[in-house]
Coordinates of C-alpha atoms in Angstrom, one line a residue:
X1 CA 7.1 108.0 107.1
X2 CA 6.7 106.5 110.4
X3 CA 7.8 108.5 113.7
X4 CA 8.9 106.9 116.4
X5 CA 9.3 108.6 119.5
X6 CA 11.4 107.5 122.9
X7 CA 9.9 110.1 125.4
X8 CA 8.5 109.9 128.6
X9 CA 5.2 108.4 128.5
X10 CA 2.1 107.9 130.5
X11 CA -0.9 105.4 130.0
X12 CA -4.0 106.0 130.9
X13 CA -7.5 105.3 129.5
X14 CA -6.2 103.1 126.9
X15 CA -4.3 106.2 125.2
X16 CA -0.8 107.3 125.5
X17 CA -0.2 110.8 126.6
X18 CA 3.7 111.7 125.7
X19 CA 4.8 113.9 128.3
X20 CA 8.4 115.8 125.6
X21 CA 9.2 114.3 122.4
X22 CA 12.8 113.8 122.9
X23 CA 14.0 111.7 119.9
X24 CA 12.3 111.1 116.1
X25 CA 12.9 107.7 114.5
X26 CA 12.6 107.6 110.7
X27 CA 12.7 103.1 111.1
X28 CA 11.5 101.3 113.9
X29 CA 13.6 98.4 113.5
X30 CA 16.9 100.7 114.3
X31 CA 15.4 101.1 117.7
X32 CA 14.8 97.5 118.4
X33 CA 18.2 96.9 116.8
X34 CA 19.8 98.7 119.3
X35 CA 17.7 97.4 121.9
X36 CA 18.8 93.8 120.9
X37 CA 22.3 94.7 120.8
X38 CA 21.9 96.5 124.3
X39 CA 20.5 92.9 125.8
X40 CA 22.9 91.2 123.6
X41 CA 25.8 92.5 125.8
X42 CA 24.3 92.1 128.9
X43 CA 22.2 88.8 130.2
X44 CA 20.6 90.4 132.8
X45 CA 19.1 93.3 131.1
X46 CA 15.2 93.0 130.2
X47 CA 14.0 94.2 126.6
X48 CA 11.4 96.6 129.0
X49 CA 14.9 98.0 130.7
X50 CA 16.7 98.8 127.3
X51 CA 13.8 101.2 126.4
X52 CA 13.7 102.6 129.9
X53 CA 16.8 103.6 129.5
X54 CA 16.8 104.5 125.8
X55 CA 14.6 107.3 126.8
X56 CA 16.1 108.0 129.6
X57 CA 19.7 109.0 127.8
X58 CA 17.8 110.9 125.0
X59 CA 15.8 113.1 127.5
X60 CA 18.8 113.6 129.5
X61 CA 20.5 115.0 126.1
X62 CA 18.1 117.0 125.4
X63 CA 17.8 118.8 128.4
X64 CA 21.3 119.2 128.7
X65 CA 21.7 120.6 125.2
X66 CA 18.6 123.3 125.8
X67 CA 20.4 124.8 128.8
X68 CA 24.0 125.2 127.4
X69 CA 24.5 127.9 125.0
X70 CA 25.3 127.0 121.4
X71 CA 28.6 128.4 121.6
X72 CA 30.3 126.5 118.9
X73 CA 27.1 126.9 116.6
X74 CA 28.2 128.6 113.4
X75 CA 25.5 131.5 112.7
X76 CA 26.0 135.0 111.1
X77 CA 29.2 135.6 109.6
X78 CA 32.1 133.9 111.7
X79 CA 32.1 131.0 114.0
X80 CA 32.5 131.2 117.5
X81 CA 36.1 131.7 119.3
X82 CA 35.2 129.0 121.5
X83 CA 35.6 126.6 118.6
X84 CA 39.4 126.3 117.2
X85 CA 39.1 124.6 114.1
X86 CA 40.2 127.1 111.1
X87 CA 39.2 124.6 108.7
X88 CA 35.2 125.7 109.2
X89 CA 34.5 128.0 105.8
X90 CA 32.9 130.8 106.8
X91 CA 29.3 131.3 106.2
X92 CA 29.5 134.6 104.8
X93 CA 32.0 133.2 102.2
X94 CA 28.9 131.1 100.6
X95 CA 26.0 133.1 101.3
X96 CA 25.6 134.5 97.8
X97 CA 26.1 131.4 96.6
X98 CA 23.1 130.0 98.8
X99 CA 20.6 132.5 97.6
X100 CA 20.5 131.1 94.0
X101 CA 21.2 127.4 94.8
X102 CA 20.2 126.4 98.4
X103 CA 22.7 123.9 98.2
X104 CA 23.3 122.6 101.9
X105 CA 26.5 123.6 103.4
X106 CA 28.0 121.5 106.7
X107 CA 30.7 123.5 108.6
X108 CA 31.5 121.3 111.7
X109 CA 30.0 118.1 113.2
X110 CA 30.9 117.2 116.5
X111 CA 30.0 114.5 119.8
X112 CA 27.8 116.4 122.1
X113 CA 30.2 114.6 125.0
X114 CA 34.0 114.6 124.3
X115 CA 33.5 118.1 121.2
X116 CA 35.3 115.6 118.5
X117 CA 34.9 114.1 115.9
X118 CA 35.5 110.5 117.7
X119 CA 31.8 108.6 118.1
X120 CA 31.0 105.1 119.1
X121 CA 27.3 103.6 118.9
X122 CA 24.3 105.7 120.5
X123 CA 26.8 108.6 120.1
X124 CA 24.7 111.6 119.9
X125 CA 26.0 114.3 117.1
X126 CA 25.4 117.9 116.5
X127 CA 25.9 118.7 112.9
X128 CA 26.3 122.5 111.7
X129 CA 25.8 124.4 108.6
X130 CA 23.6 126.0 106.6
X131 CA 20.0 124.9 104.9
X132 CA 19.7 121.7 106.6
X133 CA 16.6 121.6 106.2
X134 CA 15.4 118.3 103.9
X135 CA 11.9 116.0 103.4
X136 CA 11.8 112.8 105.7
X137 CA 9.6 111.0 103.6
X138 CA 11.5 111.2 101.0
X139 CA 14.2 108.1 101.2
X140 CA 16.5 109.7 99.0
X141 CA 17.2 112.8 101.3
X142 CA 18.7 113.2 104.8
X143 CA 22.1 112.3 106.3
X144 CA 24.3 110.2 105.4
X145 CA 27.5 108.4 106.6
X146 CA 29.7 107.8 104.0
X147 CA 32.4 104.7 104.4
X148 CA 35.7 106.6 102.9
X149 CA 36.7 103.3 101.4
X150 CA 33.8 101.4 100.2
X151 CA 32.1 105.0 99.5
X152 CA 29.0 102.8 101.3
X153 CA 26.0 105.0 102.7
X154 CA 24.4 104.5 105.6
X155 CA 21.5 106.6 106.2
X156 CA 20.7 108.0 109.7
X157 CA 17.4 107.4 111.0
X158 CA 16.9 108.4 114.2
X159 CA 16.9 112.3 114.4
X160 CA 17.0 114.2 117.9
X161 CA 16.4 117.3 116.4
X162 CA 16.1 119.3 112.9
X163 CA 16.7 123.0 112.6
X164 CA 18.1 125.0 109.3
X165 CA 21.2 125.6 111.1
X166 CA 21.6 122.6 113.6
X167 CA 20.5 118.9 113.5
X168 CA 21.3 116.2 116.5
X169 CA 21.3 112.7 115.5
X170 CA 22.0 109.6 116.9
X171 CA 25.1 107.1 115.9
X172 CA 23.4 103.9 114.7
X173 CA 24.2 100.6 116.3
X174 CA 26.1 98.3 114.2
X175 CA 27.8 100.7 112.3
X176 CA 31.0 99.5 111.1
X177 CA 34.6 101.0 112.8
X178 CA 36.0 103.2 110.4
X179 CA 36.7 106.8 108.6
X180 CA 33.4 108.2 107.0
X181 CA 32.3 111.5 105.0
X182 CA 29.1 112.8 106.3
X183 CA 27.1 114.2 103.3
X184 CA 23.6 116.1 103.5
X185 CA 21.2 115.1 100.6
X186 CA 18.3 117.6 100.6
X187 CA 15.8 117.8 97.4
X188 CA 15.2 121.7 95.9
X189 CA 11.4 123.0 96.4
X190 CA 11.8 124.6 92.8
X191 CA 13.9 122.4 90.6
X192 CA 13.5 119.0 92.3
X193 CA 17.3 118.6 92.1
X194 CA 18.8 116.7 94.5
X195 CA 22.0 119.1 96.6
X196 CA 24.7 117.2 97.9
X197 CA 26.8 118.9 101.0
X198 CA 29.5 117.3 102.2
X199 CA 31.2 117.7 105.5
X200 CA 34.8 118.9 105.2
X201 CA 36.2 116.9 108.7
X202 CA 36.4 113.1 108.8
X203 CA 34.4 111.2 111.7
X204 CA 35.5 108.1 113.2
X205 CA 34.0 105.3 114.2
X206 CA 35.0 103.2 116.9
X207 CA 33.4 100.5 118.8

């Protein structure tokens, strides 16, 4: 699989030195997808100023999200009080259940800017749960938004990042307004089944 990486970056000497990897891309024509639909709504933007500032809200993101506290992360046994959602299962509630079948479990998924489950495009999402983990190059596993009507998936390319417990993601462009399931597909290391989690909470799209 291809990476694509909007980051900071430096030329010199014919090679490109990346100064922090901010955002991963899975398919390169999302990016210039977004990019078109970025100059598409505004003539006077330049294809070379869409990327600038690509990078420049991903990096800013980032950093924002490594200085605040993961307050409404779910880890150990309970969620956070700062998070008021009694819908979350609890993790302990499943953890048994995870040691014989890592099946991925999604608790709460949320917009890194307004903490609901509203998004629009470029959006960037925090998803929690449990064994997140998955294989990138294999097309049949990562995230996946699920159209609650047409039960369409649409597959999420560009990552921000990937941890067991914890996985920022981008909202593509173009994605159509609506309700959709967010689902987890993530292949077992020693069957070679493919788990299905499921996110309890609607998200909705708007434009």
């Amino acid at each position: 699989m291809s990476s694509q990486y909007f980051s900071n970056q430096k030329k010199s000497e014919g090679r490109i030195h990346s100064d922090s990897v901010v955002v991963r891309s899975g398919n390169d024509r999302l990016q210039s997808d977004i990019i078109n639909l970025m100059m598409s709504r505004n003539d006077n933007i330049t294809r070379e100023q869409a990327i600038t500032l690509l990078e420049t809200y991903a990096s800013a993101f980032e950093k924002i999200l490594n200085q605040q506290p993961t307050s409404i992360a779910a880890r150990g046994v309970s969620v956070s009080s700062d998070y008021h959602d009694s819908n979350i299962p609890a993790i302990d509630h499943i953890e048994n259940y995870q040691k014989v079948s890592p099946i991925p479990v999604l608790t709460h998924c949320l917009n890194v800017v307004s903490h609901t489950q509203t998004v629009m495009w470029g959006c960037v999402v925090q998803l929690y749960g449990k064994h997140l983990s998955f294989d990138r190059s294999d097309e049949k596993q990562g995230i996946f938004m699920i159209e609650s009507q047409t039960r369409l998936p649409n597959k999420i390319h560009t990552l921000v990042r990937v941890k067991a417990e914890n996985i920022i993601f981008m909202i593509p462009g173009g994605l159509p307004p609506g309700n959709y399931n967010v689902e987890l597909r993530a292949r077992c290391p020693h069957s070679g089944d493919l788990h299905t989690g499921m996110l309890p909470d609607i998200i909705h799209v708007i434009i």
